[in-house]
């Protein structure tokens, strides 16, 4: 389904960080389509606190790359209104943790207008936002919250884990006629000032391409156990799978890439194959993604599961500041390994 | 102001009132004997704007269908003054498949692409999207404007502050309108607002502010003329507060036990009629013709609504995504 | 666990509506404890749009029953700050649908302060809010959203379905040293101007009593199938169970009463007994309560389920205005019956 | 103003600066060679207040530990001026079990019951809880006050508007303080705020507003004196904006490439020292003693922090509920 064949000779790729891949996707769409513009806090001269807009101001100027006041309700709504009038805004919420100051604009307006209008009004925009912890930013700057967004109808929710997907999903999101929440984990951006992560740098085609929204990716095939994950946790899952392989456990790793739509087919197929499922989710455990996956499986057929369903997620505690505590609640490769061992009995 | 304009304002107000009187009848008709808000041909909350017509008429007289209006939970007078197709409006209120939103939205959620009209059931949250419409108009190089409406109660919501500041900063062609009807449900203005006039708040944002007393449609017309011309000319936003009157309760069914000034309320429509009559612009006969024409349009719209099909239950999940 | 024995001769009960029972709970606590006060929109002279505060202004005066401006961020935060200083506020968010204008105060402050302070600061307050649809109030005034609140750590979430629980849970909530979100469905309040509902009127002791937070109630025992539900849907579930009983199907009905804490024990016990589970939830289907229950069951033991897990919830669509559409997405007794028949095979 | 008071202001500023210099050193010490925000003894974002000490010193001089202060993501100067135990503060910043919040909160989330101090990492959202503290004080019949702080960028957030309106309406004993350091991360004031001075906005709420230029600690002291006395006397809230200076970047690691006025910034502490010296209140010797005493306290606190245990991973789920 990926609309570019990266093995073809005509495709030129370079290694880019996730952040640079995202920006390239935005930039290419801005060149193609005058109605695309970017707004948010510190997206201009600063280039985005997590480098999601670096260089765009220089390239496209202040009429298309706009620093806003710290007025999320006003500028989220501005994005919605501009989208209604035919523009295609990309609006950044600096940290997803700030959703509470503007959630009404997001879920009562952006998300619902298309439905309330009986399909007569479209709201094509991208709401991009930084998620995730692991660097001691505390309870108000470290959350994932994709479960919160996915629970409310009317928003697509995409969560890239690597440079290739980041660019392709950004392009798809911009071209989508719906509001798409694009959640990028700070830890996958490849930022020079955060813990280095080899999977945050990868081959990205120069050309424009789409990664379809709603299609999970089986990033590692295996027969013993299925790890369903997304965003930074995919990296940990792959690290764990590498380690487990040396111990004779063959893990399949699924990168969901999008929560809405959720790729139920890929989940069910893999669960059916391995009979053992671990969800690894950096969002809060209860009433979120991990539960939804349990429901998907057991409303299809609970007998798919040879052993009890398992989930590794933040155990319903605000993200602690101190590193010892934070790493006690975040999913890590080590904890994935021990969960898998437990599943293997 | 010329007579045609004055008559135009009067006609708009009469049309709006006639429409709401018809809705009022049908809303209550089949909720008896035990009044059930969810029952009848028109279920749900119903916020009528009777008394506030001067605000909508005075503002929208300066707009074309290319201009945007975002209204509140009390939207009919603005929808009508801005030229929404009455049939689509009525059919939406009756929850029909032929309605503006195919029955999905209801009376607080009207989205009309052909008049760039929208509204919201969340107070003050109609302001921010209006900025975006104005932003788009500006980028598209048009002199179109966006009008954003709230009540005086809503002006104490954070979205008000953020929106007016941002519109001023970016010199967006927006006209902010506050309908001060003295009440926010049961809470009087002096229990919600720390100052007497929201027009004062305009100075917090470096924009022009005006307050129209007496629910005067011509006062509104004047102030809106200036504000809209300035917005079209690229001079940025203005704020207009109108001291108006809520004739019929917050929503239908509101017994208004908290309010003891009901006897002193002045209905602006007969008041304006007398003024026009004493100025020789309106006669009893013409007034009758205007009312008759309004009722004809309203009857047609209501008839259209009632004879339209209800949405099919099978289609309930349509339109979540484009 | 209910701290009053309603069968005892010394207990005097009267039939009250849920609304009156709630108000009585508030009123009795206000008499006992001067630090309890009530604030919100139209809670004074109006008595609460859904009669959650009727008569309190007359009884306790404007210093303890305060109408606020429509400034939810300010007055939610006010409640939090007052609680920190030793008061016990009851703050009303008129409709839960408005959470988006003040969610930051709720989940970044009210919910997290206790944790962030290392347990040094307590935030004892009740956030009460009206939920639910069924009377054509449209997409912005008809939601349940308990899944949204339950997903975020630090808030207890209670959801009474009847007068007895409404009073007892209110008293427990006021006495709790944590922020408790108390969600009352408009359809269970027994309001004279809404569709009548016999279960919204019931025997309520005159005395003060607590209903413990975190304990589900088995409101009907049965052996064939478990219906797990809450709030108004419990009434529909009981109606469906009555009807199904005449057809030879014996339903157990669980009223969760609280989402946080979630009574996993009662869920697992019943699922283990019947092997057939239907969750009936008026909140959105995906990424919410129904998924969480699936996870609870299948992380314990997927073999508890003899047939696939089932859930009847709002199918991820904004609540439509038109009655035909709204009742197509809401859980109704009829749809519960057909789901159960399907489960029974 | 008497010499003791002036010296007191100076000492407070020096203590705050000394503390932040120590934090600055330890923050950067172990993040090299590849600077990693999550590494080292003090990980995470670090917003230091150097340059803004006059605001905290001038305001808090009028408070006792019974009064409340809610500060921002940049809270140290207020925490220190309001008398927070330096050991608890340092240990929290180092993420230790002995910290104010047992290492759960971190530098943006300081909650001190003994000085009624709190802060928030969400801009402007510290205002609303301050209203509640003031409300409680009023109900308890005490003349205690609550001080609520934001930056000039935050003043464009909805919570600002709602809070000031409500405080005015209910005549709550709150003093709103705006630290205008010209910048909100990379966004200069004139790109965020549609007017020159937030003191103007006070008139939108019918309260007193003052703006202090030049980062003058004595100017702040004067204005705060009036505001706090009025609040204690039951005369309701005031707003004070101080034009101050952010000496060290938004957070540590901020290269400030967006800013070209760094050369012209005036450090208020040496500036005040010279003023006090030329007024004969301070000598070089006394200044040395003050600095030495400050450093002693800071060293003690940092030593306490570093020698304290880290929280145990097993306790991560403690304290979600009381
Ligand atoms: C954010 C939010 N809070 C509360 C409400 C409930 N509510 C609906 S209308 C209303 C009163 C609005 O008063 P005002 O703004 O003066 O408008 P009016 O009804 O007088 O036209 C309230 C409190 C809402 N819709 N949205
Ligand atoms: C609601 C919200 N939006 C955005 C941010 C990110 N942020 C943190 S500090 C800051 C700038 C604040 O500027 P100002 O209020 O002037 O305070 P200063 O940093 O200058 O002290 C921003 C945008 C936030 N913390 N909260
Ligand atoms: Mg009003
Ligand atoms: Mg600043």
CSV table of N, CA, C and O in Angstrom, one decimal, chain D residues 3 18 34 72 87 90 105 110 114 119 123 151 189 217 259 262 303:
chain,number,residue,atom,x,y,z
D,3,UNK,N,16.6,51.3,55.3
D,3,UNK,CA,17.8,50.5,54.9
D,3,UNK,C,17.6,49.0,55.1
D,3,UNK,O,18.1,48.2,54.3
D,18,UNK,N,22.2,32.9,43.7
D,18,UNK,CA,23.2,32.0,44.1
D,18,UNK,C,22.7,30.6,44.0
D,18,UNK,O,23.4,29.7,43.5
D,34,UNK,N,28.0,14.9,24.7
D,34,UNK,CA,26.8,15.1,23.9
D,34,UNK,C,25.7,15.5,24.8
D,34,UNK,O,25.3,14.8,25.7
D,72,UNK,N,5.0,30.0,38.3
D,72,UNK,CA,4.9,29.4,36.9
D,72,UNK,C,5.9,28.3,36.8
D,72,UNK,O,6.5,27.7,37.7
D,87,UNK,N,16.6,23.3,51.3
D,87,UNK,CA,17.0,21.9,51.2
D,87,UNK,C,15.9,21.1,50.5
D,87,UNK,O,16.2,20.3,49.6
D,90,UNK,N,16.0,22.0,46.8
D,90,UNK,CA,17.1,21.5,46.1
D,90,UNK,C,16.9,20.0,45.9
D,90,UNK,O,17.1,19.4,44.8
D,105,UNK,N,7.5,15.5,41.8
D,105,UNK,CA,7.1,16.7,41.0
D,105,UNK,C,8.1,17.2,40.1
D,105,UNK,O,7.9,17.3,38.9
D,110,UNK,N,6.2,22.3,42.3
D,110,UNK,CA,6.5,22.4,43.7
D,110,UNK,C,5.3,22.7,44.5
D,110,UNK,O,4.6,23.7,44.2
D,114,UNK,N,3.7,24.2,53.8
D,114,UNK,CA,4.1,25.1,54.9
D,114,UNK,C,4.3,26.6,54.5
D,114,UNK,O,4.2,27.5,55.3
D,119,UNK,N,3.2,25.7,42.1
D,119,UNK,CA,3.5,26.3,40.7
D,119,UNK,C,2.9,25.3,39.7
D,119,UNK,O,2.5,24.2,40.1
D,123,UNK,N,1.1,27.2,31.4
D,123,UNK,CA,1.1,28.6,31.6
D,123,UNK,C,-0.3,29.2,31.8
D,123,UNK,O,-1.3,28.7,31.3
D,151,UNK,N,3.7,34.9,33.2
D,151,UNK,CA,4.5,35.7,32.3
D,151,UNK,C,3.6,36.5,31.4
D,151,UNK,O,2.4,36.3,31.3
D,189,UNK,N,7.1,40.0,22.9
D,189,UNK,CA,5.8,40.5,23.4
D,189,UNK,C,5.0,41.0,22.3
D,189,UNK,O,3.8,40.8,22.2
D,217,UNK,N,13.2,46.8,41.8
D,217,UNK,CA,12.8,46.0,43.0
D,217,UNK,C,12.0,46.9,43.9
D,217,UNK,O,11.0,46.5,44.5
D,259,UNK,N,17.2,35.8,19.1
D,259,UNK,CA,17.2,37.1,19.9
D,259,UNK,C,18.5,37.8,19.7
D,259,UNK,O,19.6,37.2,19.7
D,262,UNK,N,20.7,40.5,23.3
D,262,UNK,CA,21.3,40.0,24.5
D,262,UNK,C,22.3,40.9,25.1
D,262,UNK,O,22.5,41.0,26.4
D,303,UNK,N,24.2,20.1,49.0
D,303,UNK,CA,24.9,19.0,49.6
D,303,UNK,C,23.8,18.0,50.2
D,303,UNK,O,23.9,16.8,50.0
